[in-house]
Coordinates of C-alpha atoms in Angstrom, one line a residue:
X115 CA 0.0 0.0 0.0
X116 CA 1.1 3.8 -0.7
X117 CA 2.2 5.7 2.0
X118 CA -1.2 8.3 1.5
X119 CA -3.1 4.8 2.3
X120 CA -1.7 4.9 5.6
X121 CA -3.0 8.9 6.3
X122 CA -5.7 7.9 8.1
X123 CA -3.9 6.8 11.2
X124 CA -2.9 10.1 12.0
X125 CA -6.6 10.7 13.7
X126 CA -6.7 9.4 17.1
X127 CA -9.8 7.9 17.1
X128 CA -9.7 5.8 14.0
X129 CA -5.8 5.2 14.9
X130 CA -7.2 3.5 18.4
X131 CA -9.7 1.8 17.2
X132 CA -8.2 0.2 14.5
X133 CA -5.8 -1.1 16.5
X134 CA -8.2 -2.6 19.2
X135 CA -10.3 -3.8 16.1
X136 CA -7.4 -5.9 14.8
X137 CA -6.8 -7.5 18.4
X138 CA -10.2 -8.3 19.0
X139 CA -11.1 -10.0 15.1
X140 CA -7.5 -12.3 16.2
X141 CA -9.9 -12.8 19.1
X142 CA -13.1 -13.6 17.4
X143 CA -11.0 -15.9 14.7
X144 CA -9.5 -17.8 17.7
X145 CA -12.7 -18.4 19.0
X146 CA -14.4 -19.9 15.5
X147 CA -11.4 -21.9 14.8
X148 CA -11.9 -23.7 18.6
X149 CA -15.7 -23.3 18.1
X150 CA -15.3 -25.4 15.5
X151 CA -13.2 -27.9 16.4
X152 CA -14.4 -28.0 19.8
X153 CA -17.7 -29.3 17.6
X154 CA -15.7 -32.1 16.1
X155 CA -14.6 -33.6 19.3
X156 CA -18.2 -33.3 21.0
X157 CA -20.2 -34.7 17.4
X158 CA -19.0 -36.7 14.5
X159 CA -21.9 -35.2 12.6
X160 CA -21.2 -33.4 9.3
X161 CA -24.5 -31.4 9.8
X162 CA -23.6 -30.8 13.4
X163 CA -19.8 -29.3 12.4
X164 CA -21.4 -27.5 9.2
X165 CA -23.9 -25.4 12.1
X166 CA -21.1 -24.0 13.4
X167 CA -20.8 -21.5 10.6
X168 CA -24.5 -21.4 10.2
X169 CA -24.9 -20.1 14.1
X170 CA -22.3 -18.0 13.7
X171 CA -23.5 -16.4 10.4
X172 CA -27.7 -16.8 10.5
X173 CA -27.7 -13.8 12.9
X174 CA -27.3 -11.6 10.3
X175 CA -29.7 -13.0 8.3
X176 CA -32.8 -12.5 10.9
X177 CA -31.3 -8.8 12.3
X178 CA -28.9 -6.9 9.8
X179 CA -31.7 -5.0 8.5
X180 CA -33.5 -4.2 11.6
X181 CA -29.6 -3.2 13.3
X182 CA -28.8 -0.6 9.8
X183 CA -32.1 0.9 11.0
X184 CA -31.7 1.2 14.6
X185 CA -27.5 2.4 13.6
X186 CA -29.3 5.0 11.3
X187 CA -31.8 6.5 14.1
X188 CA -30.0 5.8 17.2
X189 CA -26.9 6.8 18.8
X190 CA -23.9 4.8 17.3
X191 CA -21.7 5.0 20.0
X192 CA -24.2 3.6 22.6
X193 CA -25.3 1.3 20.0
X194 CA -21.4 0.0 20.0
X195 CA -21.0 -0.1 23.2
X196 CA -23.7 -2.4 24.2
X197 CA -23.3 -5.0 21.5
X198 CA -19.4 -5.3 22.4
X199 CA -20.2 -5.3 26.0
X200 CA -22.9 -8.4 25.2
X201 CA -20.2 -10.3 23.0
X202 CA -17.8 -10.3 25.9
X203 CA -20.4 -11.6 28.4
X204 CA -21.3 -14.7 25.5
X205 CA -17.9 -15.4 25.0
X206 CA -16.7 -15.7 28.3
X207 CA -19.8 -17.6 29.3
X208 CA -18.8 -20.3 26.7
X209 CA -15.2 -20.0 27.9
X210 CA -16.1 -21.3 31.6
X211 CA -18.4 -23.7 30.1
X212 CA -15.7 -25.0 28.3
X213 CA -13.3 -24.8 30.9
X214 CA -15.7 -26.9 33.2
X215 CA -16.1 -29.4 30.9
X216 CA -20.0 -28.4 30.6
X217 CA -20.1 -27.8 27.0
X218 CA -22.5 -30.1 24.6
X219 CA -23.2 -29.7 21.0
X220 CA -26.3 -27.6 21.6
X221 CA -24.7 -25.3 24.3
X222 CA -22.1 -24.4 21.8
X223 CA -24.3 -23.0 18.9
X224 CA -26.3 -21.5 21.3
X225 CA -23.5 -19.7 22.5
X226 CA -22.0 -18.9 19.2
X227 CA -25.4 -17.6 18.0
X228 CA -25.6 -15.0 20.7
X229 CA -22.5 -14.4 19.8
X230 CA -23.7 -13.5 16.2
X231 CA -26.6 -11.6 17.3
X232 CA -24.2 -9.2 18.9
X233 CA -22.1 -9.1 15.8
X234 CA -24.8 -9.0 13.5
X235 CA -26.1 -6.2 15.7
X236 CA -22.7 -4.5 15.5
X237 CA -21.6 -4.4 12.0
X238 CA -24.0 -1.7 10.5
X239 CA -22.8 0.7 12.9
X240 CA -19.7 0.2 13.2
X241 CA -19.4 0.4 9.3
X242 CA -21.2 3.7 9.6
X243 CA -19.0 5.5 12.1
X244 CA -16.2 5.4 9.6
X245 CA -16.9 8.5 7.6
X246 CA -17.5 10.1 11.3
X247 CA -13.6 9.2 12.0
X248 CA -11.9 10.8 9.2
X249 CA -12.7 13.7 7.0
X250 CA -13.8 13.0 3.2
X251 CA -10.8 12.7 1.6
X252 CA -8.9 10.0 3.7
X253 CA -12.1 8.0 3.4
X254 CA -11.2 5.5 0.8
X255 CA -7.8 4.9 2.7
X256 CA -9.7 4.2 6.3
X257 CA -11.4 1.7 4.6
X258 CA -8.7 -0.1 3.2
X259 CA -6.9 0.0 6.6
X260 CA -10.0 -1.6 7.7
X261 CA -9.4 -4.3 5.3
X262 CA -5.8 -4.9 5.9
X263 CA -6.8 -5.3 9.4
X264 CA -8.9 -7.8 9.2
X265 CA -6.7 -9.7 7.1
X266 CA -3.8 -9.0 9.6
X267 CA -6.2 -10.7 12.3
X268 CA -7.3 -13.7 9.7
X269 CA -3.8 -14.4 9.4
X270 CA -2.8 -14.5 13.0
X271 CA -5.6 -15.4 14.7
X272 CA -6.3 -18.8 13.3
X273 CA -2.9 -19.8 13.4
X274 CA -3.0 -18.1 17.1
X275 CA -5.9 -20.4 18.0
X276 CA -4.7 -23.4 16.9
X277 CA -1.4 -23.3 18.9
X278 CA -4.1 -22.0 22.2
X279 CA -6.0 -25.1 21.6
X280 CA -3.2 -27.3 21.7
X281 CA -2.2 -25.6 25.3
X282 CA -5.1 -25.1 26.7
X283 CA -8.2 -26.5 25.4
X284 CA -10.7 -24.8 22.9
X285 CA -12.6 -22.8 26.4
X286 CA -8.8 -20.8 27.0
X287 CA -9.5 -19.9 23.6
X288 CA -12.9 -18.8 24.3
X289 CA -11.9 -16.5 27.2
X290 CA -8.8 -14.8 25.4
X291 CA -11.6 -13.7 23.0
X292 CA -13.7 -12.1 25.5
X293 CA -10.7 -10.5 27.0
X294 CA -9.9 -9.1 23.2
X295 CA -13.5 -7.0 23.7
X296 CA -12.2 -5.1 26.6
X297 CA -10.1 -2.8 24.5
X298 CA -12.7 -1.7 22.1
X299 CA -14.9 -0.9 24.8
X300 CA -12.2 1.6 26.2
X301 CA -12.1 3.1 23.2
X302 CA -15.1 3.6 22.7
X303 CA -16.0 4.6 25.9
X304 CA -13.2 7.8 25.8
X305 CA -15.2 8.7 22.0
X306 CA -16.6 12.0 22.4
X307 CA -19.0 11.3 19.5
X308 CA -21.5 14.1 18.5
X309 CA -24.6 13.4 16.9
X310 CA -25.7 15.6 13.9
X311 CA -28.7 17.4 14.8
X312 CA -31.6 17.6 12.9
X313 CA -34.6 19.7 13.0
X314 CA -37.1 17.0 11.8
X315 CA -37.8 14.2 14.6
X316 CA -36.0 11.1 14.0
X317 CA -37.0 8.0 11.9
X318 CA -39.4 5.7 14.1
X319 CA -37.4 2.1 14.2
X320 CA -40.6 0.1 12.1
X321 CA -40.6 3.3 9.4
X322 CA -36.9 3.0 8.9
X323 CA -37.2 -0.5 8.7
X324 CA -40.0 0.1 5.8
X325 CA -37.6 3.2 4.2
X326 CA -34.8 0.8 4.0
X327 CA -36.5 -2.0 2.2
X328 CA -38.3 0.6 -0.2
X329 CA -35.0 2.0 -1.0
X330 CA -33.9 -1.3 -2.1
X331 CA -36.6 -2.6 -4.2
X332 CA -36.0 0.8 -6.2
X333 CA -32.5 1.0 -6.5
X334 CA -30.7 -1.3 -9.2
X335 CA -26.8 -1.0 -8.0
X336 CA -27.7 -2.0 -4.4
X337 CA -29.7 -5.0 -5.8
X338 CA -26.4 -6.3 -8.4
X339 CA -24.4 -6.0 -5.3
X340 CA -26.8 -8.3 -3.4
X341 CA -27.5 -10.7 -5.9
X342 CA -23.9 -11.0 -7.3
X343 CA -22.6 -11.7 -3.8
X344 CA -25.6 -14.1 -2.8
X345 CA -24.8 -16.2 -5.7
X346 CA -21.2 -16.1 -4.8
X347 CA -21.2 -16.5 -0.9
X348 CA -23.7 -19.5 -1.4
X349 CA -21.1 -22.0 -3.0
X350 CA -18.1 -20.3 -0.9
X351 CA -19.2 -21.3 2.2
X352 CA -18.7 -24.5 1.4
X353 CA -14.6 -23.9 1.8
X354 CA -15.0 -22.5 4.9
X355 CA -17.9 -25.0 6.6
X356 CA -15.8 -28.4 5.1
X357 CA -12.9 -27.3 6.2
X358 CA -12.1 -28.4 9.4
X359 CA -13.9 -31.5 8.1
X360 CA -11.3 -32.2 5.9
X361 CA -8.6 -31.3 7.7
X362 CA -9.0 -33.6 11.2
X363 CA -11.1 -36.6 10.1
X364 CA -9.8 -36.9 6.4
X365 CA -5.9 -35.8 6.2
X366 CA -5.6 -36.0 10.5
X367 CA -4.3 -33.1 11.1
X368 CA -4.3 -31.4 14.5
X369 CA -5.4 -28.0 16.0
X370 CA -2.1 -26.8 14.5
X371 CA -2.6 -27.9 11.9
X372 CA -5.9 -26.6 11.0
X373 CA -4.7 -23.5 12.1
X374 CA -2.6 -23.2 10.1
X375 CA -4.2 -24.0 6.8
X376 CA -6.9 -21.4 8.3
X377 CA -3.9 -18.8 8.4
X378 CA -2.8 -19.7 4.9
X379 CA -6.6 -18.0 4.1
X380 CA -5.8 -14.9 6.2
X381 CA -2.2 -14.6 4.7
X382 CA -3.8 -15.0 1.2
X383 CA -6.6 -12.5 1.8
X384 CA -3.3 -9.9 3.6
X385 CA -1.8 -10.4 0.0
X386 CA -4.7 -9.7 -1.8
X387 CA -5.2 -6.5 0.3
X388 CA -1.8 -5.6 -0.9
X389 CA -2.5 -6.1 -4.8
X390 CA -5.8 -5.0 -5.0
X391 CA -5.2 -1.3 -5.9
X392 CA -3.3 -3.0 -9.1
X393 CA -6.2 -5.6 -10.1
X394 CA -8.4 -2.6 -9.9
X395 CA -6.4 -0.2 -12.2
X396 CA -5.7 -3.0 -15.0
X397 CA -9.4 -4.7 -14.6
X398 CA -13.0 -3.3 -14.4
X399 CA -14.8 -4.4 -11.3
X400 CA -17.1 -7.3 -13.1
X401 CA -14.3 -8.6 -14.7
X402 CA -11.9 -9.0 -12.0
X403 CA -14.6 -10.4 -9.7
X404 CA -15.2 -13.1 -12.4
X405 CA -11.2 -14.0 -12.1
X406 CA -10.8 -14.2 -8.7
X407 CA -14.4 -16.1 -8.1
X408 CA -13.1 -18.8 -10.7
X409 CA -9.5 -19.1 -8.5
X410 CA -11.6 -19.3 -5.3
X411 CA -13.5 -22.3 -7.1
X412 CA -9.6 -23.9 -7.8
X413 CA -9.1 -23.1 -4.4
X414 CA -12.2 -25.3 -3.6
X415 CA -11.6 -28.1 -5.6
X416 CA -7.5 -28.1 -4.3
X417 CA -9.6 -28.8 -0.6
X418 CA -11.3 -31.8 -2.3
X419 CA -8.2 -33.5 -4.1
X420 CA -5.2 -32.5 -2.5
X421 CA -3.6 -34.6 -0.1
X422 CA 0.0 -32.7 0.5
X423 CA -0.1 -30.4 3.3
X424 CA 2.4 -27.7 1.8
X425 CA 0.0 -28.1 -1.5
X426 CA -3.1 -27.8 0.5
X427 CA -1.6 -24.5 2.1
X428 CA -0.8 -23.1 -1.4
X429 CA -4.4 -23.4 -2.2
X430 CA -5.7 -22.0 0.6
X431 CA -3.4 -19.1 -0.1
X432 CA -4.7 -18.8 -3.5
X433 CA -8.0 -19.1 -1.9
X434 CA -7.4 -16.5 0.5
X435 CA -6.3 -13.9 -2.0
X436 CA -10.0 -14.7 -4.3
X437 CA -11.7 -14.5 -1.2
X438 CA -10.9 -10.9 -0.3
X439 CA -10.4 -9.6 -3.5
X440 CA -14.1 -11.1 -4.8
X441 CA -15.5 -9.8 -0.3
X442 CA -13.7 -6.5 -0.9
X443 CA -15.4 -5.7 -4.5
X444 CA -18.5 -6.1 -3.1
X445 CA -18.7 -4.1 0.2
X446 CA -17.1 -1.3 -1.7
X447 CA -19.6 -1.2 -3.7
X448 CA -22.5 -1.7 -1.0
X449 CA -20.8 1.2 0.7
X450 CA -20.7 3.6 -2.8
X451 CA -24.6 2.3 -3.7
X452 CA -26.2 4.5 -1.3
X453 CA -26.6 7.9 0.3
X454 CA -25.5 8.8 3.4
X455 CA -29.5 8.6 5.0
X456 CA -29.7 4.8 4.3
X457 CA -26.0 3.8 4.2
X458 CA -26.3 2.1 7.1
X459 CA -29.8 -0.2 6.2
X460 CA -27.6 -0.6 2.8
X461 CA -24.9 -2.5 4.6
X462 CA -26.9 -4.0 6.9
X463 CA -28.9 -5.7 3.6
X464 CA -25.6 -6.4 2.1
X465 CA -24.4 -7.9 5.8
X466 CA -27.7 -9.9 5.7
X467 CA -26.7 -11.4 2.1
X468 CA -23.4 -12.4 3.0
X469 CA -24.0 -13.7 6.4
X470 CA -27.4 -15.5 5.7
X471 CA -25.1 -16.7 2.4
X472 CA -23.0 -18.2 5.0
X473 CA -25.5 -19.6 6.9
X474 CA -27.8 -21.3 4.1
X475 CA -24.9 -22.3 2.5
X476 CA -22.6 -24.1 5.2
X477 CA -25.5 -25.9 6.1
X478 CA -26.4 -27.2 2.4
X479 CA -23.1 -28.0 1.4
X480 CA -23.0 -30.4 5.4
X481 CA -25.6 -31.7 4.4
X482 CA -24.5 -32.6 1.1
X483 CA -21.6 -33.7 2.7
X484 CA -23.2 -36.3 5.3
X485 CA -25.2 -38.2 2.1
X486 CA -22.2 -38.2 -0.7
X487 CA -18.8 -36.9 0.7
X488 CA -16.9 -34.3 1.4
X489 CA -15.4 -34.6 -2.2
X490 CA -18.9 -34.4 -4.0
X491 CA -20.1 -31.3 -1.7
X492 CA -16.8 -29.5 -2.9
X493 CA -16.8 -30.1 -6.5
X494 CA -20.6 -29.3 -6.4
X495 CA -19.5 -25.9 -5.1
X496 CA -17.2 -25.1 -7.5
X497 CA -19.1 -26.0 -10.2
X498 CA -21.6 -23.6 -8.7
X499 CA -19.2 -20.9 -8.5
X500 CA -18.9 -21.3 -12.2
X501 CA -22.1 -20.9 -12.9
X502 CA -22.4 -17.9 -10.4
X503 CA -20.5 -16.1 -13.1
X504 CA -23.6 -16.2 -15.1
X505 CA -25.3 -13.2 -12.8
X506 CA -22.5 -10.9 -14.3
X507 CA -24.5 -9.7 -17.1
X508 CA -27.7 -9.1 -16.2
X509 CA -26.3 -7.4 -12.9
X510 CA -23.3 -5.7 -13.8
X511 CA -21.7 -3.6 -10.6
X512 CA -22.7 0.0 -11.5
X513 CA -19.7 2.7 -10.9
X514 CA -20.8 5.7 -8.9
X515 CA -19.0 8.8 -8.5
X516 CA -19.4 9.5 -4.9
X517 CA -20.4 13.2 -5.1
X518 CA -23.6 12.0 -7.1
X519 CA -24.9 10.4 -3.6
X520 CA -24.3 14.4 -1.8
X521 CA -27.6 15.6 -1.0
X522 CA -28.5 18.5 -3.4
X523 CA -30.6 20.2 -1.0
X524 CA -32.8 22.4 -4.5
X525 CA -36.1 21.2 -3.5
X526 CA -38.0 24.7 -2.0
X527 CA -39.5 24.6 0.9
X528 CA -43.0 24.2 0.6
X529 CA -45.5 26.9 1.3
X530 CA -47.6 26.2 4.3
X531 CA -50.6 28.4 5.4
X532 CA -50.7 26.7 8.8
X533 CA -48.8 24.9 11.3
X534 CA -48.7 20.9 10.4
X535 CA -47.8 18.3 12.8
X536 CA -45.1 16.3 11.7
X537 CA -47.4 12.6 11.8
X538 CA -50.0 13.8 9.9
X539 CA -50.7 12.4 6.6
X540 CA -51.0 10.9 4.1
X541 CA -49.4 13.9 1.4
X542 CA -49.8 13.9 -1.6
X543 CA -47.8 15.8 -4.0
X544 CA -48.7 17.4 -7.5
X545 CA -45.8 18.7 -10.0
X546 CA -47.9 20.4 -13.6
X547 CA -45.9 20.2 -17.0
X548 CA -47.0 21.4 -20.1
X549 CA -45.2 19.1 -22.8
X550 CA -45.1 19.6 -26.6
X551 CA -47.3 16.6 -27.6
X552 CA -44.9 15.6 -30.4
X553 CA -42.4 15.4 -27.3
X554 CA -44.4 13.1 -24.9
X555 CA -43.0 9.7 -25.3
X556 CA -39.1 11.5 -24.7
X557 CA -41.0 13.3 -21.7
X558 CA -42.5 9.9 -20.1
X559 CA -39.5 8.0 -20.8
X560 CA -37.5 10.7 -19.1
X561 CA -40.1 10.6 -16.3
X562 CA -38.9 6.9 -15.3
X563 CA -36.2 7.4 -13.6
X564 CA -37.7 10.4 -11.9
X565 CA -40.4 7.3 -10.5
X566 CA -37.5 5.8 -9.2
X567 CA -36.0 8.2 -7.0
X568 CA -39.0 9.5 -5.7
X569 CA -39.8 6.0 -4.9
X570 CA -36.5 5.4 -3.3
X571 CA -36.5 8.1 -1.1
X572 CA -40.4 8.1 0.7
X573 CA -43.4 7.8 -1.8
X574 CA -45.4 5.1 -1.4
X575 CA -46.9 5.5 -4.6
X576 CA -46.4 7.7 -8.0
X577 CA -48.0 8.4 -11.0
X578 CA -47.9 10.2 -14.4
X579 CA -51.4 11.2 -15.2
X580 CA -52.3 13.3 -18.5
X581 CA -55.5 15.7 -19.0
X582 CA -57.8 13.2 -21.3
X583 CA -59.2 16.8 -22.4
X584 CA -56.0 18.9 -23.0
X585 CA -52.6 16.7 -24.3
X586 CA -50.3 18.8 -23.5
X587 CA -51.1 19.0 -19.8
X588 CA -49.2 16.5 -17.3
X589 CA -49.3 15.7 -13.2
X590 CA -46.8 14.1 -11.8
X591 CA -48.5 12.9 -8.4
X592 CA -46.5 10.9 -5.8
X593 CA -48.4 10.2 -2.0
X594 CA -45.9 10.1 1.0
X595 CA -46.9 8.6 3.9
X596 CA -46.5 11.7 6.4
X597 CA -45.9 15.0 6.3
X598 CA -42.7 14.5 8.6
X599 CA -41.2 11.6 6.1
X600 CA -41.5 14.4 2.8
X601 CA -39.6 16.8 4.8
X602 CA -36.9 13.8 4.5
X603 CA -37.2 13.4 1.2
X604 CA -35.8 16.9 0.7
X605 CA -33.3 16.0 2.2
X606 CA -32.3 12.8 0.5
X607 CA -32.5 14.0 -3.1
X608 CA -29.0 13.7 -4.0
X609 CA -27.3 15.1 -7.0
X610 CA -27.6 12.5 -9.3
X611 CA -31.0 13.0 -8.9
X612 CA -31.3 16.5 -9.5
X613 CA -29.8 16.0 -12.4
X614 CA -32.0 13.1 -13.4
X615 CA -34.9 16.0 -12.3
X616 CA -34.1 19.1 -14.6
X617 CA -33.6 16.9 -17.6
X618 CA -37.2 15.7 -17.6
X619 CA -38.3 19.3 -16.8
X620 CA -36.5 20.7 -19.7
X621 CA -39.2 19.4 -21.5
X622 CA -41.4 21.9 -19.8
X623 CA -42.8 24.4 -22.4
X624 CA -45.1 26.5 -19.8
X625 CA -44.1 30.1 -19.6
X626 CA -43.8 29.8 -16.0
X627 CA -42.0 26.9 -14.2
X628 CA -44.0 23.7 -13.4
X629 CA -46.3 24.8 -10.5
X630 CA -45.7 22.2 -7.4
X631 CA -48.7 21.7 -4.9
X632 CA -48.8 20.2 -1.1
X633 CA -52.1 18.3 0.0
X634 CA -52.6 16.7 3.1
X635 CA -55.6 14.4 4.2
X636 CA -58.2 15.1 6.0
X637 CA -60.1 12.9 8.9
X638 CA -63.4 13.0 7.1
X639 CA -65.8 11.0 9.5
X640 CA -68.7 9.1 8.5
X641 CA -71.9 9.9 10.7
X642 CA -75.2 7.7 10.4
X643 CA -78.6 10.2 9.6
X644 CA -80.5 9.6 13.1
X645 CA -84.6 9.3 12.1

C-alpha cells in the first residue's frame, strides 16, 4: 500500500480503534477456529460441524436490517458499546463452560449464535462510524486499513488459536476472545461522538425498517451488489464449513494444523489487500470479480483433491487472495450504492446477504456432505461458483462517483398556510408540466427514472397522469406517507437525482416553471342520519 493509504492513522480515534479492532477479530478468529473444532470432538456429525458457521452467520440473516435501522436513528456510540459489552459476556460464558467441561453440541451453537446476534447487531454501525472518524478525503484509505486489518487478524488469529487449543483447550480460547473485547470498549467509551442534529424528529425504528426496504426494491446498484454476492457466498461457504472436516477426520491433522491451513486463508486475503489497488487499475470491477471467483473455485476443488499439506496450504493461499479480493469488490460497492441517510440499512442488507449466504450455504453444502462426501459437496460448489458467473451480465456492478450520492438540497421549501404536525398524513404531492405533444413519449421516458427516485427516497406510490381533455397537460403525483417523512425526502434527493430531475423538466414548455402543490388528508368521518 502507498504511504497516503496509511493517512488515516494520523486521527486518534480511528488510529485507536483500528488497533483494538485488529486485536479483538484475532480474538473472534481464535474463537471460530476452537468453536469449530471444539464441535468435532463433541459430534462426529457433518450437519452438526457444518452449524457451526450457520450459528455464527444466520444472525445476520434474521437482524442486519432491523440493526442498519436502529444504527441510522439511534446513537452509534451507545449502540457499540452495548453490543461489544454483550459479545464479551457470551464469549466468556462459553469459555467457563468449556473450561468446566460443561459444553454439549447444543450449548455451543447457542452460545456462538448470541454471539452473532451481537455481531450482526454490530456491523451496520460500526461500518457507519467510519466516515465520522476521518474527514472526506482520507475515506477510501480508512477503509482499506479496515481491510488490511482484518486480514492481519485472519492471518494470526487462526494460526493463534490453533497453537491455544493445543495448550489449553478450545474454552482458554474462548476466554482470550472475551478479554480481546475489553479494548474496544475503552475506546469507545473515551469517543466523544457528537450526533448531527436535525430539525425533523428522528425516523421511528418500524418506518426506517419500511424506508430501508423501499429504498432497495428501487434501487438497481444495491440490488447487483446483493445478488452478485448471494450467488457467490452461497457456493463459498462450502470452503470454509468443510474445512475443518477435511482437515481432522480426512488428512488427521491437528489443532495446528488446521490453524494453520486457516492462516494460509488470512495470509492469502493480507496479500490480496496488498494487490488489490493493481487488479483494480488493470481490470474493471465485473471482470476482476469473475477472475478471482473462478480461483476461489480452484481453491475449492485443491480442498477436495489435495492430499499434500504444503499443496493444501498453497491453495488455501490462493483461496485466500479470491476471497478478499471477490468480499472486498463487493462491500465497496454496498458502501458507494447508497446515500448517506440509508448507508447504514444498505450495509446492513448487504451484511444480511453475506452472512445469511454463509448460513444457508454451510448448512447445504454439510448436508450434502453427510449423504455423498466431502469430495462431492466441494466439487458441487465449484461448479456452482462457475455458474455464479452467469449473474455478471444481467447485474453488472454499476460505478458511482461519490459526489452524485451528496444531498442537493434544491427542492423549496413548501409553502404552508398553517402549522402541520409532523405525523400527519397521508401527502400527496402534485408537479404540472405542459409538454409539446410531439415530445411526450421523450418526456414519459424521461419521467422513469424520476419514478424511481421518488420512490427510493419516501413515496409510497407515483404516478404520471395526462389531462384526457388537453394533451399537452401532465401531473406528476406521488403520495408520502407523512408529512414529517416528505420533509426527508428533501433531504435525501441527491445530485444524481437532481440532475435526473431538470432533464425531464426541460421538456417543460409552460411560460412559468411547473407549478408544485402540497395536500394533506383530511379525517373525514362518517356519521349515520339519526330518524
Amino acid at each position: 500500500m502507498s504511504a497516503s493509504a496509511w493517512s488515516p492513522l494520523r486521527h486518534p480515534v480511528f488510529r485507536a480503534l483500528w488497533v483494538v479492532t485488529i486485536i479483538s477479530n484475532v480474538g473472534t478468529w481464535m474463537q471460530n477456529v476452537a468453536a469449530a473444532w471444539l464441535m468435532t470432538s463433541l459430534s462426529q456429525s457433518s450437519v452438526m460441524v457444518a452449524l457451526v458457521q450457520t450459528a455464527t452467520s444466520l444472525p445476520v440473516f434474521f437482524l442486519a436490517l432491523p440493526a442498519g435501522a436502529l444504527a441510522d436513528v439511534v446513537d452509534r456510540r451507545r449502540l457499540l458499546l452495548l453490543t461489544q459489552s454483550w459479545m464479551l459476556l457470551m464469549a466468556m460464558m462459553l469459555g467457563a463452560l468449556t473450561l468446566l467441561n460443561l459444553t454439549t453440541p447444543w450449548t455451543l451453537l447457542l452460545l456462538t449464535f448470541s454471539l452473532g446476534i451481537g455481531a450482526a447487531t454490530n456491523a451496520p454501525a460500526w461500518q457507519s462510524c467510519i466516515p465520522e472518524l476521518v474527514p472526506r478525503e482520507d475515506l477510501p484509505g480508512a477503509v482499506a486499513l479496515g481491510s488490511v486489518g482484518f486480514n492481519i487478524a485472519r492471518a494470526v488469529g487462526p494460526a493463534l488459536g490453533g497453537l491455544v487449543i493445543a495448550a489449553a483447550g478450545p474454552g482458554g480460547a474462548f476466554v482470550l476472545n472475551a478479554i480481546s473485547f475489553v479494548g474496544v470498549l475503552a475506546v469507545l467509551y473515551r469517543w466523544q461522538h457528537t450526533r448531527e442534529q436535525n430539525a425533523l424528529p428522528a425516523e421511528r425504528f418500524v418506518g426506517a425498517i419500511r424506508a430501508g426496504l423501499r429504498y432497495a426494491r428501487h434501487a438497481p446498484e444495491l440490488q447487483a451488489v446483493l445478488v452478485r454476492a448471494g450467488a457467490f457466498i452461497l457456493c463459498g461457504a462450502a470452503l470454509w464449513a468443510l474445512l475443518p472436516l477435511r482437515s481432522k477426520n480426512e488428512l488427521g491433522y491437528g489443532a495446528t494444523g488446521y490453524g494453520a491451513l486457516l492462516g494460509c486463508l488470512g495470509a492469502g486475503a493480507l496479500i490480496g489487500a496488498g494487490v488489490l489497488p493493481a487488479l483494480r487499475s488493470r481490470l474493471a470491477n465485473d471482470a476482476m470479480i469473475s477472475c478471482t471467483s473462478l480461483l476461489f473455485g480452484v481453491a475449492t476443488l485443491g480442498l477436495a483433491f489435495l492430499n499434500n499439506f504444503f499443496l493444501l496450504c498453497g491453495a488455501m493461499l490462493i483461496g485466500g487472495l479470491a476471497w478478499m479480493t471477490v468480499m472486498s469488490s463487493f462491500n465497496v460497492a454496498a458502501m458507494t450504492t447508497a446515500p448517506a441517510w440509508v448507508k447504514s440499512r444498505s450495509l446492513g442488507m448487504y451484511q444480511l446477504v453475506f452472512q445469511g449466504g454463509l448460513a444457508i450455504g454451510s448448512a447445504w453444502w454439510g448436508f450434502v456432505a453427510t449423504r455423498a462426501g466431502l469430495t462431492v459437496a466441494l466439487i458441487g460448489a465449484a461448479s456452482g461458483l462457475l455458474l455464479g458467473l452467469i449473474a455478471v451480465k444481467r447485474f453488472p456492478l454499476a460505478a458511482v462517483e461519490p459526489g452524485n450520492l451528496e444531498p442537493s438540497l434544491h427542492w423549496a421549501e413548501p409553502v404552508i398556510a398553517r402549522e402541520v404536525e409532523p405525523d400527519r398524513g397521508p401527502v400527496v404531492v402534485t408537479i404540472e408540466y405542459r409538454i409539446d405533444p410531439s415530445r411526450a413519449q421523450e418526456f414519459v421516458a424521461a419521467m422513469q427514472p424520476v419514478r424511481e427516485f421518488c420512490l427510493r427516497d419516501g413515496a409510497i406510490q407515483w404516478h404520471l397522469l395526462n389531462d384526457t381533455s388537453d394533451a399537452s397537460r401532465y401531473v406528476e403525483y406521488f403520495v408520502i406517507e407523512s408529512w414529517a417523512e416528505h420533509l426527508r425526502q428533501h433531504e435525501r434527493v441527491t445530485v444524481a437525482d437532481r440532475a435526473v430531475q431538470d432533464y425531464a423538466r426541460s421538456f417543460h414548455v409552460g411560460a412559468q416553471p411547473p407549478l408544485i402543490s402540497h395536500f394533506i388528508a383530511e379525517n373525514v368521518v362518517n356519521r349515520r342520519t339519526k330518524t
